[in-house]
Coordinates of C-alpha atoms in Angstrom, one line a residue:
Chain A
X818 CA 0.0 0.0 0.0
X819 CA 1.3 3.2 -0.8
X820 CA 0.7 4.7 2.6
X821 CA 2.6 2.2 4.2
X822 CA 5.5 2.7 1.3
X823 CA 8.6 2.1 2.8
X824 CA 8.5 3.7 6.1
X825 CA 12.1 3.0 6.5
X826 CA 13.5 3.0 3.1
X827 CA 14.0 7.1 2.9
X828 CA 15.4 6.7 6.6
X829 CA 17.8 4.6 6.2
X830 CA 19.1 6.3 3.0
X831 CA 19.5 9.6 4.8
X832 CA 21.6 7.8 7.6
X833 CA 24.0 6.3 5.0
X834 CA 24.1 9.7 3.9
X835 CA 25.1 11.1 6.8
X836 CA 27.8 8.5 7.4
X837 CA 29.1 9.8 4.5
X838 CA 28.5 7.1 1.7
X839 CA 26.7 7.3 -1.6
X840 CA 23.5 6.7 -1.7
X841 CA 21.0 5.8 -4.5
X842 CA 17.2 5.9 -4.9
X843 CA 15.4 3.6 -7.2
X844 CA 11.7 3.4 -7.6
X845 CA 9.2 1.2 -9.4
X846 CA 7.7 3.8 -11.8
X847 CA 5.6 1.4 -14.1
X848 CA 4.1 -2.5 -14.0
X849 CA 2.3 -4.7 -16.3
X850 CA 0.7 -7.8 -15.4
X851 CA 1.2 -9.1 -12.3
X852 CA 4.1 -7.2 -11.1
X853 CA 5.0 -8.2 -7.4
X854 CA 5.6 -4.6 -6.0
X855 CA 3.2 -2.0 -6.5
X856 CA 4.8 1.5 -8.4
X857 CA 6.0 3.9 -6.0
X858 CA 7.8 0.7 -4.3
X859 CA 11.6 1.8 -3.5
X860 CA 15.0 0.3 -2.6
X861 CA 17.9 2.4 -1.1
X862 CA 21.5 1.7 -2.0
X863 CA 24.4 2.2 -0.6
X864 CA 27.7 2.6 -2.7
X865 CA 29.2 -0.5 -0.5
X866 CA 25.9 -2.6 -1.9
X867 CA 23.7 -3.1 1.1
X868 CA 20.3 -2.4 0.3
X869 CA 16.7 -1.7 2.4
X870 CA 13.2 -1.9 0.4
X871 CA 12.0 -4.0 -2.1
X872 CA 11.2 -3.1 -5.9
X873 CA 10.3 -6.8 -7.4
X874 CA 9.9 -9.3 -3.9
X875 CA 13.4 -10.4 -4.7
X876 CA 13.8 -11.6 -8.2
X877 CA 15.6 -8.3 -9.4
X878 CA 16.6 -6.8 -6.2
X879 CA 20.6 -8.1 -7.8
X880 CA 20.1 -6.5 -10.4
X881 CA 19.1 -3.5 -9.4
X882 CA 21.6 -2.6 -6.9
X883 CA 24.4 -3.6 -9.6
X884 CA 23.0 -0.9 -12.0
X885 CA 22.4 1.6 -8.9
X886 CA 26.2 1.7 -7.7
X887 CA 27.1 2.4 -11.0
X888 CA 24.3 5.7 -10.8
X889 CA 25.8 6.2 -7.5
X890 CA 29.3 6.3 -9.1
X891 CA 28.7 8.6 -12.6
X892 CA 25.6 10.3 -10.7
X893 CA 23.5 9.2 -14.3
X894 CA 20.0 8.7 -13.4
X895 CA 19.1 5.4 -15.1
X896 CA 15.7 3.7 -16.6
X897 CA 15.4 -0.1 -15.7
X898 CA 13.3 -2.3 -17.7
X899 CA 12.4 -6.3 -16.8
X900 CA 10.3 -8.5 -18.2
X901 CA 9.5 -11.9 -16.8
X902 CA 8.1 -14.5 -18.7
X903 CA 5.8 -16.9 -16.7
X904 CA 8.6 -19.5 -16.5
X905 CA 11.3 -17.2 -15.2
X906 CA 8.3 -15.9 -13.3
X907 CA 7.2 -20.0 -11.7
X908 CA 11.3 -20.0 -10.9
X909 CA 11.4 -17.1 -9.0
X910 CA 8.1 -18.0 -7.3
X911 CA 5.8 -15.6 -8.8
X912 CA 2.3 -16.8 -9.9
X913 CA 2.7 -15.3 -13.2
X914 CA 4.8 -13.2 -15.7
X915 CA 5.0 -9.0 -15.6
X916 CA 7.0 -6.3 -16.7
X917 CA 8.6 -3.4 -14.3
X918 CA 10.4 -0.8 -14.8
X919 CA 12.8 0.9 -12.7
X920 CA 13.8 4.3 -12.1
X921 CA 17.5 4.7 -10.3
X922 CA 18.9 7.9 -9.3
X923 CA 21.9 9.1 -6.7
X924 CA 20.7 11.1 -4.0
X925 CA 23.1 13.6 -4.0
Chain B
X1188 CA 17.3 13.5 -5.9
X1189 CA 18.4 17.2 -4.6
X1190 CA 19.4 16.8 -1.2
X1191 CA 16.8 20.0 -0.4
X1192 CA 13.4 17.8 -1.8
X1193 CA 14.7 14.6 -0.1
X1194 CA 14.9 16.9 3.3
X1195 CA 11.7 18.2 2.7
X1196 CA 10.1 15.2 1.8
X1197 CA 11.0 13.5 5.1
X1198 CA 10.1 16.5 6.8
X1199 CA 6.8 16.5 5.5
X1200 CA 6.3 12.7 6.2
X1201 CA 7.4 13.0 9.6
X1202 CA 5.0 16.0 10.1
X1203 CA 2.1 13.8 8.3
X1204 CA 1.2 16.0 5.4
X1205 CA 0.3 13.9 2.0
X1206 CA 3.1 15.2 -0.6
X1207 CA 3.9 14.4 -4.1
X1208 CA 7.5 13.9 -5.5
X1209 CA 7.1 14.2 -9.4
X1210 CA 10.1 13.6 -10.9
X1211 CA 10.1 14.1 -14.7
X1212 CA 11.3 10.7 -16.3
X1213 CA 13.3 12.9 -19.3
X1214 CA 14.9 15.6 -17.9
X1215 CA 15.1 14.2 -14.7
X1216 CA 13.4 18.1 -12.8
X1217 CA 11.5 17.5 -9.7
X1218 CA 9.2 19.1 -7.2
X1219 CA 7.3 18.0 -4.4
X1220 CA 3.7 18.9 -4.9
X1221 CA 0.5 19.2 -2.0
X1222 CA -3.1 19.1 -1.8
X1223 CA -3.8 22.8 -1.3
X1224 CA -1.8 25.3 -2.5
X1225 CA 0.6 26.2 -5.5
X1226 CA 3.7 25.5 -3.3
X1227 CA 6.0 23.7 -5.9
X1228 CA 4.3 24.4 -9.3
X1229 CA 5.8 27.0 -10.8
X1230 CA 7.9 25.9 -14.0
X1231 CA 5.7 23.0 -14.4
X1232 CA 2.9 21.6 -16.7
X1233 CA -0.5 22.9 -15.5
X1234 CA -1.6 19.4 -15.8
X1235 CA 1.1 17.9 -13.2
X1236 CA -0.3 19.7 -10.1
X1237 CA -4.2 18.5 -10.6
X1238 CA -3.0 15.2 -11.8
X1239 CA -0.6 15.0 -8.5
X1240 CA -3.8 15.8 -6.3
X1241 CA -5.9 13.0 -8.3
X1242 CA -3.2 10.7 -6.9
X1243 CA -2.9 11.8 -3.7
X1244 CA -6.9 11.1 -3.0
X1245 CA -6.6 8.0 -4.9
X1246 CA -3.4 7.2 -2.6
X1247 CA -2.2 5.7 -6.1
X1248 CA 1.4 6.4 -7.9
X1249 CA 1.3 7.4 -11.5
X1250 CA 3.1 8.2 -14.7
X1251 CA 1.7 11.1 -17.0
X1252 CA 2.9 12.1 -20.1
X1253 CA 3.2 15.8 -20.6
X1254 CA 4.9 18.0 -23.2
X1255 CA 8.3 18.2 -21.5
X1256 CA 8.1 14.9 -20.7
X1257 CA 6.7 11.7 -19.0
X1258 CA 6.4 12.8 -15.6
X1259 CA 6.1 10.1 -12.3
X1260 CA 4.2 11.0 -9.5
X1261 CA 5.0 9.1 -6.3
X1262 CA 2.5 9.3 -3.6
X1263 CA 3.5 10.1 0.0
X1264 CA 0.4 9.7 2.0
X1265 CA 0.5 9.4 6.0
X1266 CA -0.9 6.6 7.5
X1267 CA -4.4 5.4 7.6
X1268 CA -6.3 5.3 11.2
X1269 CA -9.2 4.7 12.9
X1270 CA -10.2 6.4 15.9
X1271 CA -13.2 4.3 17.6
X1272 CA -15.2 5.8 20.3
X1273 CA -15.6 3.0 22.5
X1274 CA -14.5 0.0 23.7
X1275 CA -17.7 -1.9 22.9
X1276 CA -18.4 -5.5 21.5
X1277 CA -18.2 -4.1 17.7
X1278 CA -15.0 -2.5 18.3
X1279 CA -14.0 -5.6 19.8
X1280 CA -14.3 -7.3 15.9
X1281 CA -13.6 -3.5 13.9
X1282 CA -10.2 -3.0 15.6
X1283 CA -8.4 -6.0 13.5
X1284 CA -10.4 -5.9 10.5
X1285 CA -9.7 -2.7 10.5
X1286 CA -5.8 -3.1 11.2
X1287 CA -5.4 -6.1 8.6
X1288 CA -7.3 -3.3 6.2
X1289 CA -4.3 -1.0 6.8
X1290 CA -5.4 1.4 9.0
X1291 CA -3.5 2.4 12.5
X1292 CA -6.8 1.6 15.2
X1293 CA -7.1 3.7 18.2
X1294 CA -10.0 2.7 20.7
X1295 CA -11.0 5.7 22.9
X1296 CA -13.2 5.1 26.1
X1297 CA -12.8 6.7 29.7
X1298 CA -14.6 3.5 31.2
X1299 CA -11.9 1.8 32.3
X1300 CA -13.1 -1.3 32.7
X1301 CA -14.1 -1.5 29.0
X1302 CA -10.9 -0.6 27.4
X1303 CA -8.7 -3.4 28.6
X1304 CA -5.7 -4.6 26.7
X1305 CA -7.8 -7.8 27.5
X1306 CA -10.4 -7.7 25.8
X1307 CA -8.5 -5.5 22.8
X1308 CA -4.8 -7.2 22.4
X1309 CA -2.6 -4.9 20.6
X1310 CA -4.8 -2.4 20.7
X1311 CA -3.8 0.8 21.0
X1312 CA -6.1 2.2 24.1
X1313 CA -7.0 5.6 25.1
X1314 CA -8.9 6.6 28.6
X1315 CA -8.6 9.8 27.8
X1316 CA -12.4 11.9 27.7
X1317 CA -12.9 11.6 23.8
X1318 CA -13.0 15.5 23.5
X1319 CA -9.4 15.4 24.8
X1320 CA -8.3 12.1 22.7
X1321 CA -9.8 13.8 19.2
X1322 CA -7.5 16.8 20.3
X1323 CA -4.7 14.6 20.8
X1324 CA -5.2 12.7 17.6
X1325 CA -5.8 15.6 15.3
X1326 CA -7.7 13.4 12.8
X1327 CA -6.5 14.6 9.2
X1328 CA -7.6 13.5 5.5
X1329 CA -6.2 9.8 5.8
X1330 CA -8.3 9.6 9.4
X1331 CA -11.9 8.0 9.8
X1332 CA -13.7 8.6 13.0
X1333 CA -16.4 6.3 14.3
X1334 CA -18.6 6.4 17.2
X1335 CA -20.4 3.5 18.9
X1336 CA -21.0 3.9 22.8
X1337 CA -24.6 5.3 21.9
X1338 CA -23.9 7.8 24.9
X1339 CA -24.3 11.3 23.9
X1340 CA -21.6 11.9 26.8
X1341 CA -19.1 9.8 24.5
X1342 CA -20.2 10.1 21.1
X1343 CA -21.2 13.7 21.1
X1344 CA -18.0 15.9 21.7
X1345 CA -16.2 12.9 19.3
X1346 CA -18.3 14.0 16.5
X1347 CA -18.1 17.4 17.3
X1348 CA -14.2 17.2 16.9
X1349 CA -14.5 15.1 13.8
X1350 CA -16.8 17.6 12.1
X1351 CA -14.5 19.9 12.5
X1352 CA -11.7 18.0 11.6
X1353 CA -10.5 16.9 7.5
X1354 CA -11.6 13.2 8.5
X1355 CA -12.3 11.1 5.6
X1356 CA -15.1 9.2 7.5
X1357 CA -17.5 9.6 10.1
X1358 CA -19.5 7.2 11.0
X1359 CA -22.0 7.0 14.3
X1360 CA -24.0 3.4 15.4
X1361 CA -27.2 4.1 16.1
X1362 CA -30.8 3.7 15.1
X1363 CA -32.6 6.3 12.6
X1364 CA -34.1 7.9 15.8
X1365 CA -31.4 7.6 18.1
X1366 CA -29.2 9.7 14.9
X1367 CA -32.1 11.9 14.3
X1368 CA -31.9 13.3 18.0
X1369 CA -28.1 13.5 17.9
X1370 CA -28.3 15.7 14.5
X1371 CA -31.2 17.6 16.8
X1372 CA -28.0 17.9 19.4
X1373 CA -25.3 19.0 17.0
X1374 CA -27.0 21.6 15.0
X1375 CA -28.4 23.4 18.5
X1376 CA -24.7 23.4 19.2
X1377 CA -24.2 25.3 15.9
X1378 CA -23.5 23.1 12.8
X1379 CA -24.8 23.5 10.0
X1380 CA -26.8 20.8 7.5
X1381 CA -24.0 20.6 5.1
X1382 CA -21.5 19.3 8.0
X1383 CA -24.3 17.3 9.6
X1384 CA -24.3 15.3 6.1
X1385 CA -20.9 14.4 7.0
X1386 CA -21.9 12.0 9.3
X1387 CA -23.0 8.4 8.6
X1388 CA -25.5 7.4 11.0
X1389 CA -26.9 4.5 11.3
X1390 CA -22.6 4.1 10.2
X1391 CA -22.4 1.2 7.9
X1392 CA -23.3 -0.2 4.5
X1393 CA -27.1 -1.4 4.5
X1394 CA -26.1 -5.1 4.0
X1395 CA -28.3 -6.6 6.7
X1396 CA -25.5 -6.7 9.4
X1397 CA -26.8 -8.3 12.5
X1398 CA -23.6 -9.7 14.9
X1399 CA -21.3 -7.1 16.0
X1400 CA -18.6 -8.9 13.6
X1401 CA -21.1 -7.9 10.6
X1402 CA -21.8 -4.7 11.5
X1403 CA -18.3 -4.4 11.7
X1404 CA -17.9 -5.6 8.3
X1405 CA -20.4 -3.0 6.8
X1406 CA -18.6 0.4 8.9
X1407 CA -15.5 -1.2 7.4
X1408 CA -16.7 -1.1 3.9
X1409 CA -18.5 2.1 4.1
X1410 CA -15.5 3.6 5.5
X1411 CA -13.2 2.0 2.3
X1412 CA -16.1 3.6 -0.1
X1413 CA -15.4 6.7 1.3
X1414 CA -11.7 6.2 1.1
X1415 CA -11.7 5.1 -2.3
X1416 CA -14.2 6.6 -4.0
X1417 CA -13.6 10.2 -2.9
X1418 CA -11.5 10.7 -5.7
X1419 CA -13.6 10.0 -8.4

């Protein structure tokens, strides 16, 4: 639910912040079929690679924070796109396939 | 993101106010927008800012396409809650439906011996004189407000404070005549018909409840039509 988004997502990227790392942002701006994560889901990243959040339940989270240290490094934002058919989907334990798409940006 | 919006934006979540970050997907500009106001328009599509307020009362993330751009609106909304005046046998079956529905339950009632983290386990409980607990809570647009004691001692100044509150949803138990001489109450205490209409009463969807765990069912749902259809 989006009310519930992440209470601690935003936290905890403004403490890595402050402890002097890089930080970046990404958000799940778009979802066809039966995405896992709603849009406005987010992940924090730190540059080190630890991550809070969710953007996908787990199947791209690796993915994701791969792409995002790289943003974190150049400061590029970066659109994401994944598609998963229904067999990728059954392995990663989703019911069935959908497409997301991911937004990563630094927080600067 | 500019370290100034993400400072604002968790400034404005910890204080509770619904805020929108858009974030044009192109040229990577972004604002935080708010229900009222023009705070954080200027520069943008006239579009963005109703569309950002569409999505705020839908509580629903969006992309829209606009002439500089597609343009992603994500949603910021404080928490639902539910503030139940007393600690009655309905309550005892609305305060986890209405937590496993999302929404942060408060149950309000001076009588000690009726709010008991017994008979309401993880609960959050309030003995407070519901005139003083609605001050307290400060019920805002993501708050619905419902009334069951059927004692105008109780339910009166609650509704009183809800009226004048943003709450999304007011709801009061009670039969036709039983809400017909509380509307008598309120409006000798000033308020006029418009506000009055605010108020559900008898509170819940006409689907033949009978048990307290039905009528529950039917506050519930009115209080999600409320929620959900407000926006369109």
């Amino acid at each position: 639910m989006t009310s519930a988004q992440n209470p601690d997502v935003l936290q905890q990227a403004g403490q890595w912040r402050r402890q002097g790392q890089g930080v970046a942002i990404a958000t799940v701006v778009t979802t066809w079929g039966s995405a896992p994560r709603p849009v406005g889901s987010q992940l924090a990243i730190a540059e080190d690679g630890a991550f809070v959040g969710s953007v996908s339940g787990g199947c791209i989270e690796g993915a994701v924070v791969q792409e995002a240290v790289d943003t974190i490094r150049d400061g590029k934002p970066r659109m994401l796109d994944f598609g998963v058919t229904d067999d990728q989907a059954w392995e990663v334990g989703l019911a069935c396939g959908g497409k997301i798409q991911v937004y990563v940006e630094r927080l600067d | 993101m500019q370290s100034t919006t993400f400072e604002q934006l968790q400034a404005d979540r910890a204080a509770k106010t619904p805020v929108v970050l858009a974030k044009n997907l192109r040229t990577g500009a972004e604002t935080l927008l708010y229900l009222q106001g023009k705070k954080g328009t200027k520069g943008w599509p006239h579009e963005v800012a109703e569309a950002a307020r569409a999505a705020l009362l839908a509580d629903r993330s969006t992309t829209i396409e606009t002439e500089e751009g597609p343009v992603f609106l994500n949603v910021f909304n404080p928490p639902l809650r539910m503030i139940v005046i007393g600690a009655v046998h309905i309550s005892q079956s609305l305060a986890p439906m209405a937590a496993l529905a999302g929404y942060d339950v408060s149950v309000v009632d001076p009588r000690r011996a009726f709010a008991t983290g017994e008979r309401f386990p993880g609960v959050h409980l309030s003995h407070a004189w519901p005139d003083e607990a609605m001050e307290a809570f400060a019920p805002d647009l993501r708050t619905a407000v419902v009334t069951l004691t059927h004692d105008p001692k109780l339910d009166d100044p609650a509704l009183a404070a809800a009226l004048r509150s943003d709450a999304f949803y007011i709801g009061a138990l009670g039969s036709t005549r039983t809400h017909a001489r509380r509307l008598d109450r309120l409006r000798a205490a000033g308020f006029p018909e418009h506000e009055l209409s605010r108020i559900h009463g008898p509170a819940g969807l006409d689907i033949g409840a009978r048990s307290p765990a039905e009528i529950a069912v039917s506050i519930l749902a009115q209080a999600t039509e409320r929620l959900r259809k407000r926006a369109a």
